[in-house]
Each structure stands twice: as structure tokens, then as C-alpha cells.
mmCIF file of C-alpha atoms in Angstrom:
data_model
loop_
_atom_site.group_PDB
_atom_site.id
_atom_site.type_symbol
_atom_site.label_atom_id
_atom_site.label_comp_id
_atom_site.label_asym_id
_atom_site.label_seq_id
_atom_site.Cartn_x
_atom_site.Cartn_y
_atom_site.Cartn_z
ATOM 1 C CA MET A 1 -10.315 20.350 -10.333
ATOM 2 C CA ARG A 2 -13.774 19.149 -11.683
ATOM 3 C CA ALA A 3 -16.892 19.156 -9.735
ATOM 4 C CA ALA A 4 -19.381 16.361 -10.278
ATOM 5 C CA MET A 5 -23.066 17.220 -10.431
ATOM 6 C CA LEU A 6 -22.439 20.249 -8.355
ATOM 7 C CA LEU A 7 -25.682 22.256 -7.675
ATOM 8 C CA SER A 8 -28.493 23.759 -9.493
ATOM 9 C CA THR A 9 -27.611 27.241 -10.661
ATOM 10 C CA THR A 10 -31.307 28.360 -10.080
ATOM 11 C CA PRO A 11 -31.307 31.161 -7.484
ATOM 12 C CA SER A 12 -32.691 30.045 -4.079
ATOM 13 C CA ARG A 13 -36.577 30.048 -3.825
ATOM 14 C CA LYS A 14 -38.606 30.458 -0.776
ATOM 15 C CA TRP A 15 -41.767 29.059 0.681
ATOM 16 C CA SER A 16 -43.635 31.450 2.889
ATOM 17 C CA PHE A 17 -46.058 30.051 5.427
ATOM 18 C CA ALA A 18 -48.243 33.020 6.117
ATOM 19 C CA GLY A 19 -50.003 33.208 9.486
ATOM 20 C CA SER A 20 -48.750 29.793 10.339
ATOM 21 C CA GLY A 21 -46.246 30.939 13.037
ATOM 22 C CA CYS A 22 -43.583 29.161 11.212
ATOM 23 C CA PRO A 23 -40.439 31.088 10.297
ATOM 24 C CA GLU A 24 -39.576 31.576 6.588
ATOM 25 C CA ARG A 25 -37.568 28.505 5.282
ATOM 26 C CA ASN A 26 -34.943 28.336 2.472
ATOM 27 C CA LEU A 27 -34.873 25.079 0.568
ATOM 28 C CA ARG A 28 -31.503 24.594 -1.116
ATOM 29 C CA THR A 29 -31.316 22.336 -3.962
ATOM 30 C CA PRO A 30 -29.360 19.214 -2.717
ATOM 31 C CA GLY A 31 -26.860 18.394 -5.296
ATOM 32 C CA SER A 32 -25.591 15.089 -3.859
ATOM 33 C CA GLY A 33 -25.233 12.871 -0.927
ATOM 34 C CA SER A 34 -27.745 11.863 1.697
ATOM 35 C CA ALA A 35 -30.200 14.587 0.839
ATOM 36 C CA ALA A 36 -31.234 12.860 -2.459
ATOM 37 C CA ALA A 37 -34.280 10.572 -2.065
ATOM 38 C CA CYS A 38 -36.174 9.855 -5.237
ATOM 39 C CA PRO A 39 -35.119 9.600 -8.851
ATOM 40 C CA ALA A 40 -37.030 12.483 -10.446
ATOM 41 C CA ARG A 41 -36.661 16.243 -11.031
ATOM 42 C CA ALA A 42 -39.765 18.078 -9.836
ATOM 43 C CA VAL A 43 -40.723 21.661 -10.562
ATOM 44 C CA LEU A 44 -43.367 22.905 -8.255
ATOM 45 C CA ALA A 45 -45.892 24.882 -10.277
ATOM 46 C CA PRO A 46 -47.696 28.035 -9.119
ATOM 47 C CA ALA A 47 -50.871 26.152 -8.925
ATOM 48 C CA LEU A 48 -49.729 24.545 -5.807
ATOM 49 C CA CYS A 49 -50.427 27.913 -4.028
ATOM 50 C CA GLN A 50 -54.064 26.796 -4.258
ATOM 51 C CA LEU A 51 -53.360 24.048 -1.640
ATOM 52 C CA GLY A 52 -54.479 26.251 1.326
ATOM 53 C CA PRO A 53 -55.538 29.637 2.307
ATOM 54 C CA GLY A 54 -52.432 29.998 4.656
ATOM 55 C CA LEU A 55 -49.988 28.833 2.037
ATOM 56 C CA ALA A 56 -48.481 31.424 -0.223
ATOM 57 C CA MET A 57 -45.805 30.821 -2.850
ATOM 58 C CA THR A 58 -43.349 33.578 -3.482
ATOM 59 C CA SER A 59 -41.432 32.001 -6.471
ATOM 60 C CA GLU A 60 -40.784 28.734 -8.161
ATOM 61 C CA LEU A 61 -38.691 26.054 -6.595
ATOM 62 C CA ASP A 62 -36.455 23.554 -8.372
ATOM 63 C CA ILE A 63 -35.940 20.258 -6.444
ATOM 64 C CA PHE A 64 -33.679 17.434 -7.383
ATOM 65 C CA VAL A 65 -34.691 14.201 -5.696
ATOM 66 C CA GLY A 66 -33.341 10.841 -6.331
ATOM 67 C CA ASN A 67 -32.561 7.541 -4.741
ATOM 68 C CA THR A 68 -28.923 7.368 -5.963
ATOM 69 C CA THR A 69 -26.147 8.846 -3.679
ATOM 70 C CA LEU A 70 -24.050 11.020 -5.772
ATOM 71 C CA ILE A 71 -20.473 10.990 -5.094
ATOM 72 C CA ASP A 72 -18.049 13.894 -6.118
ATOM 73 C CA GLU A 73 -14.728 12.323 -6.654
ATOM 74 C CA ASP A 74 -12.820 15.598 -6.181
ATOM 75 C CA VAL A 75 -14.576 16.314 -2.776
ATOM 76 C CA TYR A 76 -13.995 12.754 -1.756
ATOM 77 C CA ARG A 77 -10.318 13.184 -2.506
ATOM 78 C CA LEU A 78 -10.059 16.248 -0.393
ATOM 79 C CA TRP A 79 -11.941 14.569 2.455
ATOM 80 C CA LEU A 80 -9.604 11.661 2.271
ATOM 81 C CA ASP A 81 -6.701 13.995 2.340
ATOM 82 C CA GLY A 82 -7.842 15.311 5.597
ATOM 83 C CA TYR A 83 -8.839 18.804 4.714
ATOM 84 C CA SER A 84 -11.541 20.607 6.760
ATOM 85 C CA VAL A 85 -14.742 21.807 5.058
ATOM 86 C CA ASN A 86 -13.418 25.325 4.897
ATOM 87 C CA ASP A 87 -10.066 24.285 3.420
ATOM 88 C CA ALA A 88 -11.839 22.032 0.908
ATOM 89 C CA VAL A 89 -14.204 25.023 -0.097
ATOM 90 C CA ALA A 90 -10.945 27.168 -0.628
ATOM 91 C CA LEU A 91 -9.346 24.634 -2.684
ATOM 92 C CA ARG A 92 -12.666 24.238 -4.724
ATOM 93 C CA VAL A 93 -12.827 27.926 -5.214
ATOM 94 C CA ARG A 94 -9.197 28.054 -6.370
ATOM 95 C CA SER A 95 -9.925 25.351 -8.988
ATOM 96 C CA GLY A 96 -12.407 27.778 -10.678
ATOM 97 C CA ILE A 97 -15.549 25.856 -9.999
ATOM 98 C CA LEU A 98 -17.630 28.834 -9.258
ATOM 99 C CA GLU A 99 -16.927 30.260 -12.683
ATOM 100 C CA GLN A 100 -17.666 26.912 -14.311
ATOM 101 C CA THR A 101 -21.027 26.544 -12.696
ATOM 102 C CA GLY A 102 -22.216 30.026 -11.884
ATOM 103 C CA ALA A 103 -22.789 28.902 -8.235
ATOM 104 C CA THR A 104 -22.265 31.232 -5.146
ATOM 105 C CA ALA A 105 -19.703 30.807 -2.477
ATOM 106 C CA GLY A 106 -22.518 29.921 -0.017
ATOM 107 C CA VAL A 107 -23.972 27.341 -2.279
ATOM 108 C CA LEU A 108 -20.395 25.814 -2.750
ATOM 109 C CA GLN A 109 -20.028 25.839 1.197
ATOM 110 C CA SER A 110 -23.507 23.882 1.553
ATOM 111 C CA ASP A 111 -22.556 21.436 -1.258
ATOM 112 C CA THR A 112 -19.146 20.658 0.169
ATOM 113 C CA MET A 113 -20.615 20.218 3.835
ATOM 114 C CA ASP A 114 -23.292 17.966 2.342
ATOM 115 C CA HIS A 115 -20.735 15.709 0.699
ATOM 116 C CA TYR A 116 -18.672 15.631 3.880
ATOM 117 C CA ARG A 117 -21.625 14.353 5.842
ATOM 118 C CA THR A 118 -22.310 11.658 3.465
ATOM 119 C CA PHE A 119 -18.587 10.544 3.655
ATOM 120 C CA HIS A 120 -18.765 10.451 7.426
ATOM 121 C CA MET A 121 -21.683 8.324 7.383
ATOM 122 C CA LEU A 122 -20.157 6.023 4.758
ATOM 123 C CA GLU A 123 -16.918 5.644 6.741
ATOM 124 C CA ARG A 124 -18.136 3.092 9.284
ATOM 125 C CA LEU A 125 -19.268 0.834 6.317
ATOM 126 C CA LEU A 126 -15.814 1.473 4.629
ATOM 127 C CA HIS A 127 -14.104 -0.111 7.639
ATOM 128 C CA ALA A 128 -15.777 -3.478 6.618
ATOM 129 C CA PRO A 129 -16.200 -3.146 2.808
ATOM 130 C CA PRO A 130 -18.685 -6.087 2.290
ATOM 131 C CA LYS A 131 -21.227 -4.076 4.511
ATOM 132 C CA LEU A 132 -21.213 -1.294 1.947
ATOM 133 C CA LEU A 133 -22.381 -3.820 -0.653
ATOM 134 C CA HIS A 134 -25.198 -5.279 1.334
ATOM 135 C CA GLN A 135 -26.568 -2.012 3.197
ATOM 136 C CA LEU A 136 -29.724 -0.442 1.887
ATOM 137 C CA ILE A 137 -29.387 3.118 3.207
ATOM 138 C CA PHE A 138 -27.212 4.368 0.370
ATOM 139 C CA GLN A 139 -28.102 3.603 -3.230
ATOM 140 C CA ILE A 140 -24.644 3.593 -4.715
ATOM 141 C CA PRO A 141 -23.818 1.873 -8.076
ATOM 142 C CA PRO A 142 -21.286 -0.925 -7.894
ATOM 143 C CA SER A 143 -18.632 0.889 -9.806
ATOM 144 C CA ARG A 144 -18.974 3.817 -7.404
ATOM 145 C CA GLN A 145 -18.799 1.475 -4.356
ATOM 146 C CA ALA A 146 -15.520 -0.004 -5.773
ATOM 147 C CA LEU A 147 -14.174 3.661 -6.153
ATOM 148 C CA LEU A 148 -15.065 4.504 -2.621
ATOM 149 C CA ILE A 149 -13.429 1.417 -1.201
ATOM 150 C CA GLU A 150 -10.257 1.499 -3.348
ATOM 151 C CA ARG A 151 -9.503 5.215 -2.681
ATOM 152 C CA TYR A 152 -10.341 4.944 0.998
ATOM 153 C CA TYR A 153 -7.648 2.217 1.310
ATOM 154 C CA THR A 154 -5.132 3.824 -1.015
ATOM 155 C CA PHE A 155 -2.079 5.312 0.824
ATOM 156 C CA ASP A 156 0.723 7.739 0.170
ATOM 157 C CA GLU A 157 4.181 6.424 -0.604
ATOM 158 C CA ALA A 158 5.842 8.955 1.774
ATOM 159 C CA PHE A 159 3.635 7.734 4.580
ATOM 160 C CA VAL A 160 4.057 3.971 4.107
ATOM 161 C CA ARG A 161 7.807 4.277 3.949
ATOM 162 C CA GLU A 162 7.816 5.868 7.440
ATOM 163 C CA VAL A 163 5.866 3.034 9.073
ATOM 164 C CA LEU A 164 6.909 0.012 6.870
ATOM 165 C CA GLY A 165 8.174 -2.793 9.060
ATOM 166 C CA LYS A 166 7.252 -1.157 12.418
ATOM 167 C CA LYS A 167 4.873 -2.663 14.777
ATOM 168 C CA LEU A 168 1.310 -1.383 14.134
ATOM 169 C CA SER A 169 0.656 -0.360 17.761
ATOM 170 C CA LYS A 170 -0.267 2.525 19.877
ATOM 171 C CA GLY A 171 3.562 3.428 20.153
ATOM 172 C CA THR A 172 3.837 3.817 16.441
ATOM 173 C CA LYS A 173 0.600 5.877 16.303
ATOM 174 C CA LYS A 174 2.066 8.328 18.735
ATOM 175 C CA ASP A 175 4.697 9.202 16.126
ATOM 176 C CA LEU A 176 2.145 10.156 13.532
ATOM 177 C CA ASP A 177 2.310 13.944 14.473
ATOM 178 C CA ASP A 178 6.027 13.715 13.609
ATOM 179 C CA ILE A 179 5.472 11.749 10.435
ATOM 180 C CA SER A 180 2.787 14.238 9.294
ATOM 181 C CA THR A 181 5.234 17.186 9.851
ATOM 182 C CA LYS A 182 7.978 15.319 7.941
ATOM 183 C CA THR A 183 5.953 14.185 4.986
ATOM 184 C CA GLY A 184 3.622 17.108 4.732
ATOM 185 C CA ILE A 185 0.557 14.615 4.743
ATOM 186 C CA THR A 186 -2.299 15.952 7.037
ATOM 187 C CA LEU A 187 -2.572 14.271 10.527
ATOM 188 C CA LYS A 188 -6.024 13.239 9.803
ATOM 189 C CA SER A 189 -4.879 11.428 6.532
ATOM 190 C CA CYS A 190 -1.998 9.701 8.436
ATOM 191 C CA ARG A 191 -4.293 8.369 11.091
ATOM 192 C CA ARG A 192 -6.771 7.006 8.392
ATOM 193 C CA GLN A 193 -3.837 5.228 6.538
ATOM 194 C CA PHE A 194 -2.371 3.858 9.696
ATOM 195 C CA ASP A 195 -5.689 2.624 10.919
ATOM 196 C CA ASN A 196 -6.289 1.050 7.607
ATOM 197 C CA PHE A 197 -2.985 -0.830 7.895
ATOM 198 C CA LYS A 198 -3.830 -1.857 11.400
ATOM 199 C CA ARG A 199 -7.341 -3.046 10.467
ATOM 200 C CA VAL A 200 -6.153 -5.182 7.508
ATOM 201 C CA PHE A 201 -3.332 -6.796 9.737
ATOM 202 C CA LYS A 202 -5.647 -7.658 12.591
ATOM 203 C CA VAL A 203 -8.299 -9.322 10.136
ATOM 204 C CA VAL A 204 -5.791 -11.487 8.132
ATOM 205 C CA GLU A 205 -2.808 -12.088 10.282
ATOM 206 C CA GLU A 206 -4.133 -15.467 11.584
ATOM 207 C CA MET A 207 -6.142 -16.591 8.586
ATOM 208 C CA ARG A 208 -5.283 -19.846 6.631
ATOM 209 C CA GLY A 209 -4.775 -19.476 3.054
ATOM 210 C CA SER A 210 -3.467 -16.927 0.509
ATOM 211 C CA LEU A 211 -2.692 -13.498 2.055
ATOM 212 C CA VAL A 212 -3.535 -11.637 -1.081
ATOM 213 C CA ASP A 213 -6.753 -13.690 -1.558
ATOM 214 C CA ASN A 214 -7.834 -13.069 2.147
ATOM 215 C CA ILE A 215 -7.338 -9.388 1.835
ATOM 216 C CA GLN A 216 -9.339 -9.214 -1.357
ATOM 217 C CA GLN A 217 -12.080 -11.290 0.165
ATOM 218 C CA HIS A 218 -12.453 -9.162 3.251
ATOM 219 C CA PHE A 219 -11.621 -5.742 2.026
ATOM 220 C CA LEU A 220 -12.630 -5.924 -1.671
ATOM 221 C CA LEU A 221 -9.458 -4.211 -2.935
ATOM 222 C CA SER A 222 -7.920 -4.439 -6.520
ATOM 223 C CA ASP A 223 -5.323 -7.090 -7.019
ATOM 224 C CA ARG A 224 -2.489 -4.467 -7.024
ATOM 225 C CA LEU A 225 -3.649 -2.688 -3.892
ATOM 226 C CA ALA A 226 -4.219 -6.101 -2.094
ATOM 227 C CA ARG A 227 -0.614 -7.140 -2.888
ATOM 228 C CA ASP A 228 0.630 -3.895 -1.499
ATOM 229 C CA TYR A 229 -1.269 -4.425 1.698
ATOM 230 C CA ALA A 230 -0.081 -8.106 1.731
ATOM 231 C CA ALA A 231 3.569 -6.500 1.673
ATOM 232 C CA ILE A 232 2.601 -4.258 4.504
ATOM 233 C CA VAL A 233 1.204 -7.161 6.602
ATOM 234 C CA PHE A 234 4.197 -9.308 5.864
ATOM 235 C CA PHE A 235 6.702 -6.505 6.822
ATOM 236 C CA ALA A 236 4.857 -5.606 10.087
ATOM 237 C CA ASN A 237 4.718 -9.320 11.112
ATOM 238 C CA ASN A 238 8.321 -9.855 10.524
ATOM 239 C CA ARG A 239 9.572 -6.406 11.615
ATOM 240 C CA PHE A 240 12.074 -6.063 8.690
ATOM 241 C CA GLU A 241 14.185 -2.884 9.272
ATOM 242 C CA THR A 242 13.490 -0.424 6.557
ATOM 243 C CA GLY A 243 14.324 2.953 8.246
ATOM 244 C CA LYS A 244 18.109 3.032 8.240
ATOM 245 C CA LYS A 245 19.857 5.663 6.455
ATOM 246 C CA LYS A 246 21.548 3.360 3.924
ATOM 247 C CA LEU A 247 17.960 2.034 2.869
ATOM 248 C CA GLN A 248 16.391 5.369 2.300
ATOM 249 C CA TYR A 249 17.023 5.275 -1.383
ATOM 250 C CA LEU A 250 14.768 2.264 -1.602
ATOM 251 C CA SER A 251 11.055 2.838 -2.489
ATOM 252 C CA PHE A 252 7.914 0.945 -1.082
ATOM 253 C CA GLY A 253 7.687 -0.751 -4.328
ATOM 254 C CA ASP A 254 11.309 -2.117 -3.940
ATOM 255 C CA PHE A 255 10.282 -3.634 -0.617
ATOM 256 C CA ALA A 256 6.899 -4.822 -1.813
ATOM 257 C CA PHE A 257 8.556 -6.616 -4.709
ATOM 258 C CA CYS A 258 10.867 -8.412 -2.312
ATOM 259 C CA ALA A 259 8.061 -9.340 -0.024
ATOM 260 C CA GLU A 260 6.107 -10.899 -2.777
ATOM 261 C CA LEU A 261 9.050 -13.054 -3.613
ATOM 262 C CA MET A 262 9.606 -14.123 0.027
ATOM 263 C CA ILE A 263 5.939 -14.866 0.499
ATOM 264 C CA GLN A 264 5.908 -17.078 -2.540
ATOM 265 C CA ASN A 265 9.149 -18.901 -1.588
ATOM 266 C CA TRP A 266 10.225 -18.447 2.030
ATOM 267 C CA THR A 267 7.010 -18.699 4.049
ATOM 268 C CA LEU A 268 5.089 -21.787 5.443
ATOM 269 C CA GLY A 269 2.634 -21.531 2.524
ATOM 270 C CA ALA A 270 5.463 -22.014 0.038
ATOM 271 C CA VAL A 271 5.672 -25.707 0.955
ATOM 272 C CA ASP A 272 2.385 -26.479 2.786
ATOM 273 C CA SER A 273 -0.793 -24.894 1.785
ATOM 274 C CA GLN A 274 -2.677 -26.233 4.987
ATOM 275 C CA MET A 275 -0.521 -24.353 7.388
ATOM 276 C CA ASP A 276 -1.898 -21.538 9.522
ATOM 277 C CA ASP A 277 -0.567 -18.082 8.912
ATOM 278 C CA MET A 278 0.862 -19.585 5.649
ATOM 279 C CA ASP A 279 1.749 -16.297 3.928
ATOM 280 C CA VAL A 280 2.642 -14.307 7.053
ATOM 281 C CA ASP A 281 5.402 -16.255 8.834
ATOM 282 C CA LEU A 282 8.620 -17.232 7.361
ATOM 283 C CA ASP A 283 9.410 -21.128 7.408
ATOM 284 C CA LYS A 284 11.440 -21.471 10.484
ATOM 285 C CA GLU A 285 12.542 -25.026 9.352
ATOM 286 C CA PHE A 286 13.808 -23.444 6.166
ATOM 287 C CA LEU A 287 15.688 -20.851 7.932
ATOM 288 C CA GLN A 288 17.384 -23.316 10.160
ATOM 289 C CA ASP A 289 18.409 -25.360 7.286
ATOM 290 C CA LEU A 290 20.157 -22.373 5.630
ATOM 291 C CA LYS A 291 22.946 -23.008 8.009
ATOM 292 C CA GLU A 292 23.997 -25.841 5.833
ATOM 293 C CA LEU A 293 25.014 -23.571 2.986
ATOM 294 C CA LYS A 294 27.903 -22.380 5.017
ATOM 295 C CA VAL A 295 29.930 -25.233 3.624
ATOM 296 C CA LEU A 296 30.212 -23.093 0.337
ATOM 297 C CA VAL A 297 32.589 -20.621 2.047
ATOM 298 C CA ALA A 298 33.900 -22.680 4.976
ATOM 299 C CA ASP A 299 35.254 -25.376 2.703
ATOM 300 C CA LYS A 300 38.226 -23.841 0.823
ATOM 301 C CA ASP A 301 38.144 -26.305 -1.929
ATOM 302 C CA LEU A 302 34.519 -25.736 -2.592
ATOM 303 C CA LEU A 303 34.904 -21.934 -2.384
ATOM 304 C CA ASP A 304 37.889 -22.017 -4.901
ATOM 305 C CA LEU A 305 35.997 -24.337 -7.303
ATOM 306 C CA HIS A 306 32.897 -22.186 -7.247
ATOM 307 C CA LYS A 307 34.980 -19.100 -8.086
ATOM 308 C CA SER A 308 36.777 -21.069 -10.774
ATOM 309 C CA LEU A 309 33.404 -22.017 -12.409
ATOM 310 C CA VAL A 310 31.966 -18.532 -12.258
ATOM 311 C CA CYS A 311 35.181 -16.963 -13.672
ATOM 312 C CA THR A 312 35.537 -19.410 -16.477
ATOM 313 C CA ALA A 313 31.886 -18.914 -17.453
ATOM 314 C CA LEU A 314 32.053 -15.084 -17.422
ATOM 315 C CA ARG A 315 35.428 -14.358 -18.767
ATOM 316 C CA GLY A 316 34.926 -11.960 -21.845
ATOM 317 C CA LYS A 317 31.367 -11.358 -20.833
ATOM 318 C CA LEU A 318 31.677 -9.143 -17.730
ATOM 319 C CA GLY A 319 32.737 -5.574 -18.002
ATOM 320 C CA VAL A 320 33.870 -5.540 -14.488
ATOM 321 C CA PHE A 321 35.519 -9.042 -14.667
ATOM 322 C CA SER A 322 38.730 -8.092 -12.823
ATOM 323 C CA GLU A 323 36.791 -6.449 -10.012
ATOM 324 C CA MET A 324 34.436 -9.420 -9.623
ATOM 325 C CA GLU A 325 37.502 -11.939 -9.796
ATOM 326 C CA THR A 326 39.223 -10.014 -6.927
ATOM 327 C CA ASN A 327 36.125 -9.576 -4.731
ATOM 328 C CA PHE A 328 34.414 -13.028 -5.581
ATOM 329 C CA LYS A 329 35.241 -14.655 -2.131
ATOM 330 C CA ASN A 330 34.151 -11.505 -0.170
ATOM 331 C CA LEU A 331 30.862 -11.370 -2.195
ATOM 332 C CA SER A 332 30.259 -15.044 -1.755
ATOM 333 C CA ARG A 333 30.943 -14.953 1.876
ATOM 334 C CA GLY A 334 28.529 -12.010 2.422
ATOM 335 C CA LEU A 335 25.691 -13.784 0.528
ATOM 336 C CA VAL A 336 26.247 -17.205 2.328
ATOM 337 C CA ASN A 337 26.592 -15.656 5.756
ATOM 338 C CA VAL A 338 23.362 -13.676 5.316
ATOM 339 C CA ALA A 339 21.718 -16.962 4.878
ATOM 340 C CA ALA A 340 23.372 -18.735 7.763
ATOM 341 C CA LYS A 341 22.307 -15.917 10.092
ATOM 342 C CA LEU A 342 18.663 -16.015 9.406
ATOM 343 C CA THR A 343 17.976 -18.294 12.443
ATOM 344 C CA HIS A 344 18.108 -15.233 14.662
ATOM 345 C CA ASN A 345 15.168 -12.795 14.710
ATOM 346 C CA LYS A 346 17.484 -9.861 14.744
ATOM 347 C CA ASP A 347 19.277 -11.005 11.721
ATOM 348 C CA VAL A 348 15.897 -11.563 9.971
ATOM 349 C CA ARG A 349 14.901 -8.042 10.789
ATOM 350 C CA ASP A 350 18.381 -6.639 9.414
ATOM 351 C CA LEU A 351 18.048 -8.732 6.238
ATOM 352 C CA PHE A 352 17.885 -5.625 3.871
ATOM 353 C CA VAL A 353 20.508 -3.847 5.787
ATOM 354 C CA ASP A 354 22.898 -6.884 5.353
ATOM 355 C CA LEU A 355 22.069 -7.260 1.745
ATOM 356 C CA VAL A 356 22.978 -3.565 0.972
ATOM 357 C CA GLU A 357 26.143 -3.712 3.079
ATOM 358 C CA LYS A 358 27.408 -7.118 1.892
ATOM 359 C CA PHE A 359 26.460 -6.841 -1.776
ATOM 360 C CA VAL A 360 24.924 -3.796 -3.140
ATOM 361 C CA GLU A 361 27.485 -1.171 -1.721
ATOM 362 C CA PRO A 362 30.542 -3.278 -2.729
ATOM 363 C CA CYS A 363 29.354 -3.588 -6.293
ATOM 364 C CA ARG A 364 28.244 -0.092 -6.510
ATOM 365 C CA SER A 365 31.631 1.166 -5.135
ATOM 366 C CA ASP A 366 33.252 -0.738 -8.046
ATOM 367 C CA HIS A 367 30.802 0.785 -10.570
ATOM 368 C CA TRP A 368 29.095 -2.598 -11.713
ATOM 369 C CA PRO A 369 26.349 -1.882 -14.141
ATOM 370 C CA LEU A 370 23.049 -3.607 -13.417
ATOM 371 C CA SER A 371 23.584 -5.952 -16.532
ATOM 372 C CA ASP A 372 26.850 -7.229 -14.934
ATOM 373 C CA VAL A 373 25.120 -7.735 -11.628
ATOM 374 C CA ARG A 374 22.583 -9.819 -13.450
ATOM 375 C CA LEU A 375 25.141 -11.961 -15.238
ATOM 376 C CA PHE A 376 27.093 -12.554 -12.140
ATOM 377 C CA LEU A 377 24.049 -13.560 -9.925
ATOM 378 C CA ASN A 378 22.677 -15.828 -12.554
ATOM 379 C CA GLN A 379 26.205 -17.674 -13.010
ATOM 380 C CA TYR A 380 26.855 -17.567 -9.288
ATOM 381 C CA SER A 381 23.623 -19.364 -8.664
ATOM 382 C CA ALA A 382 23.788 -21.797 -11.367
ATOM 383 C CA SER A 383 27.299 -22.864 -11.040
ATOM 384 C CA VAL A 384 26.667 -24.384 -7.569
ATOM 385 C CA HIS A 385 25.013 -27.434 -9.401
ATOM 386 C CA SER A 386 28.409 -28.352 -10.869
ATOM 387 C CA LEU A 387 30.074 -28.609 -7.365
ATOM 388 C CA ASP A 388 30.707 -32.236 -6.648
ATOM 389 C CA GLY A 389 29.922 -33.011 -2.979
ATOM 390 C CA PHE A 390 27.475 -30.205 -2.386
ATOM 391 C CA ARG A 391 24.242 -31.824 -1.311
ATOM 392 C CA HIS A 392 21.983 -28.987 -0.637
ATOM 393 C CA GLN A 393 20.825 -27.979 -4.273
ATOM 394 C CA ALA A 394 17.137 -27.693 -3.584
ATOM 395 C CA LEU A 395 17.723 -25.540 -0.418
ATOM 396 C CA TRP A 396 20.182 -23.507 -2.428
ATOM 397 C CA ASP A 397 17.766 -22.826 -5.223
ATOM 398 C CA ARG A 398 14.982 -21.869 -2.725
ATOM 399 C CA TYR A 399 17.229 -19.295 -1.088
ATOM 400 C CA MET A 400 19.102 -17.894 -4.159
ATOM 401 C CA GLY A 401 16.158 -17.816 -6.333
ATOM 402 C CA THR A 402 14.489 -15.281 -4.044
ATOM 403 C CA LEU A 403 17.596 -13.560 -3.156
ATOM 404 C CA ARG A 404 18.701 -13.086 -6.732
ATOM 405 C CA GLY A 405 15.380 -11.275 -7.623
ATOM 406 C CA CYS A 406 15.658 -9.171 -4.457
ATOM 407 C CA LEU A 407 19.326 -8.080 -5.127
ATOM 408 C CA LEU A 408 18.511 -7.073 -8.756
ATOM 409 C CA ARG A 409 15.594 -4.820 -7.437
ATOM 410 C CA LEU A 410 17.648 -3.394 -4.714
ATOM 411 C CA TYR A 411 20.533 -2.551 -6.958
ATOM 412 C CA HIS A 412 19.777 0.941 -8.162
ATOM 413 C CA ASP A 413 20.471 4.549 -7.384
#
């Protein structure tokens, strides 16, 4: 671990105020944080002893003063991870910082405390990042401001997987003790991350416009982190089930990828940029219309023709052709029935459970390689356009275009 701008290695110096009735005072060199005030390094010369008959100088004193608030990235990470000052000091000692700098344990303790005080004062500004940019108390370069904000809102994969899709309420917050124990993430860090999710959700849930753009505007996050928060907000709003045992193999990245596809194609904003909550709510009219796709499996002639078209196109190209041909109707019924049930909130919540049960697990049990899954889904989607009498091509494309991408992402060990 590297310490940034730690401390002066000059031994502590003392001012003695003889006859003044004041106790002797130690002045520690402030290495960073709120103690800095003016951009210069001053060495107080012995000549200053001449300032008055009651003032005696026992040795030189090195003072660092400056108007820039210095941030030690490693200490900031320890603070974000929820370590106490004493635990942070112990970890810094273990990193070998005392040997690198020649500082004493006492100076390291003071330096760590100084950083922690600064971070605590900055935290209220980090809750509304634009305030950090416009405040005048802390002089922090723009690059450092961006670092402070980005890292404050960064989250642990293990933590987000435990709360993804759950309601961001007091009830979920009560479970943080158990989540902390399960994941090994400190309770303090779990609370910070949960509060960040809840804060972003409350600010953007009713805003008009792009969800990612709104998050970036109000929290000044990078594009990637803003997209991750958009996925968290989207999942919390629609309450998708992610905690079932059969879904544990999926990462947050898998769910975030699917969320981005659904936001782009299945929400109100996908068809009307003037709608409120455009990127948060699924398009209810679209979900209702999906019932029309049921004809693909309810009409035996259409089902047989669809199968024939797919088998003709994939014969000799698919390693699991015989398995596909045998199971085509079950796979097709599964995918179409998922669409037809999305009119009910419970079925919307169980979308990922259904996709794994109806498609991923059957293909996995027959040992389909991902390349064959891709070939099948591409042909399965495209061949519907050749079905005479099927009048819902645009609806089908809107549904399968997103579902195909999600299934390919979900299909892995």
C-alpha cells in the first residue's frame, strides 16, 4: 500500500511559552486534509525568538501549509471499506509505510485521523456531488473531486448481488447485518452502498429523460458506473427476482447487460421520449400486446411450419441438431409463454427464473455449446418473418431482439 504525501519525517518540534501560563504545545506537521491552509512551506528561523521576552524557541519547526486539500487514495479506500482509524493504522503499518517514510507509529496514527476527519466532512457533499464542485471550503483539484465521487459510489459485486431487485426500503436495510456476515464486507460499507443505491433511486425514479443521463447529471458518475446504477434502479423499480438458487451463477454484470437491453427496447422511453419515468417503467401496452404472440404455439400449423423453417436452415450447421429438432416445440412454447405471461406483475418479477427454467437449463442438459445456442436463436427469430398469416412481426422483433441478447448472456456456467 502506498501512502500519498504522508508526513514530514522531521522530528516533532516544540514552542515553549515561558512565563505565559500556557502549557507547552506540540505542533505536528499536517500532512494532508483540513489542516492545510496556504500553499507554501515555511521554516521558522531562530531569529523569531526575538519576537518577545516571554517567547523562547527550543528548536526549529517545519510547517507545511497550503490551500489544497490533499487526499491519500489508500486511506480513502480504507475509510470507504468501513475500517476504524485503529484498523486502518494497523493495515498501513502492515503495508510497510513506516519503513518507507521513517515516520513513527504516533505520527501515522495522527495522519490517519486527520484524513478520516477530512473524509467525514466531505461526506455530506458527496451525497450531492454537484455541491462538491461549487463549495469553497475544500480546495480540491477537479481530477481529485472526480476520484472522490467515483470511488464513493463504487460498490462491491458481492453486496449488490444480495440486494439487486429488492425494494430499497428499511426492511431490506435491516438485513444488512446478515449480508455483511455473508459477504465479509464491513457493515459500515454495506450501509454506505445501500444508502447510495437508495439515494440515486429517489432522485431519478420520477425524472423524465434518459436514466443514465439523469444519473450522470445529478451524481457526476462515469458512463460505466452510471449505467450500472441505471440497472440497479431499473431492477429495484420492477422487482425482478435475482436471489433464487438457480440464478446464483449469474453475476451483476449479466443482469446489468439485460437491464440495458430492456431499458432500450421494452420501456416507455423506447417508443416515446416524452413519457414520464421513461427508462424506469416497462411499457405496459407492449406487455399486453405480447399475448398476441401466443398464436405461434397455439396454432399447430404455424408451429409446425416454424419448426420446419428452422430445421431446414440449420441442418448440417448445428452440432446438436437432433436434440434441437426433438425439443423445438418445447423450447418455442417456453419462449412464447414467457412473453404471454408478462401482463402479470409476478411473472414480470420471475422473468429471469422463467428464462433459465424454460430455455437455459433444457439446452444445458443437452450440452448445447454457446455457438449452437446463438445459431438457433438467430434462425428461430428470423424465420418468423417467413410465416404466412403471422401479423405481429414488429412486436416479435421488439420482444425477441431483446430476449435473444439476454439469453445469450445468461447461457454460461
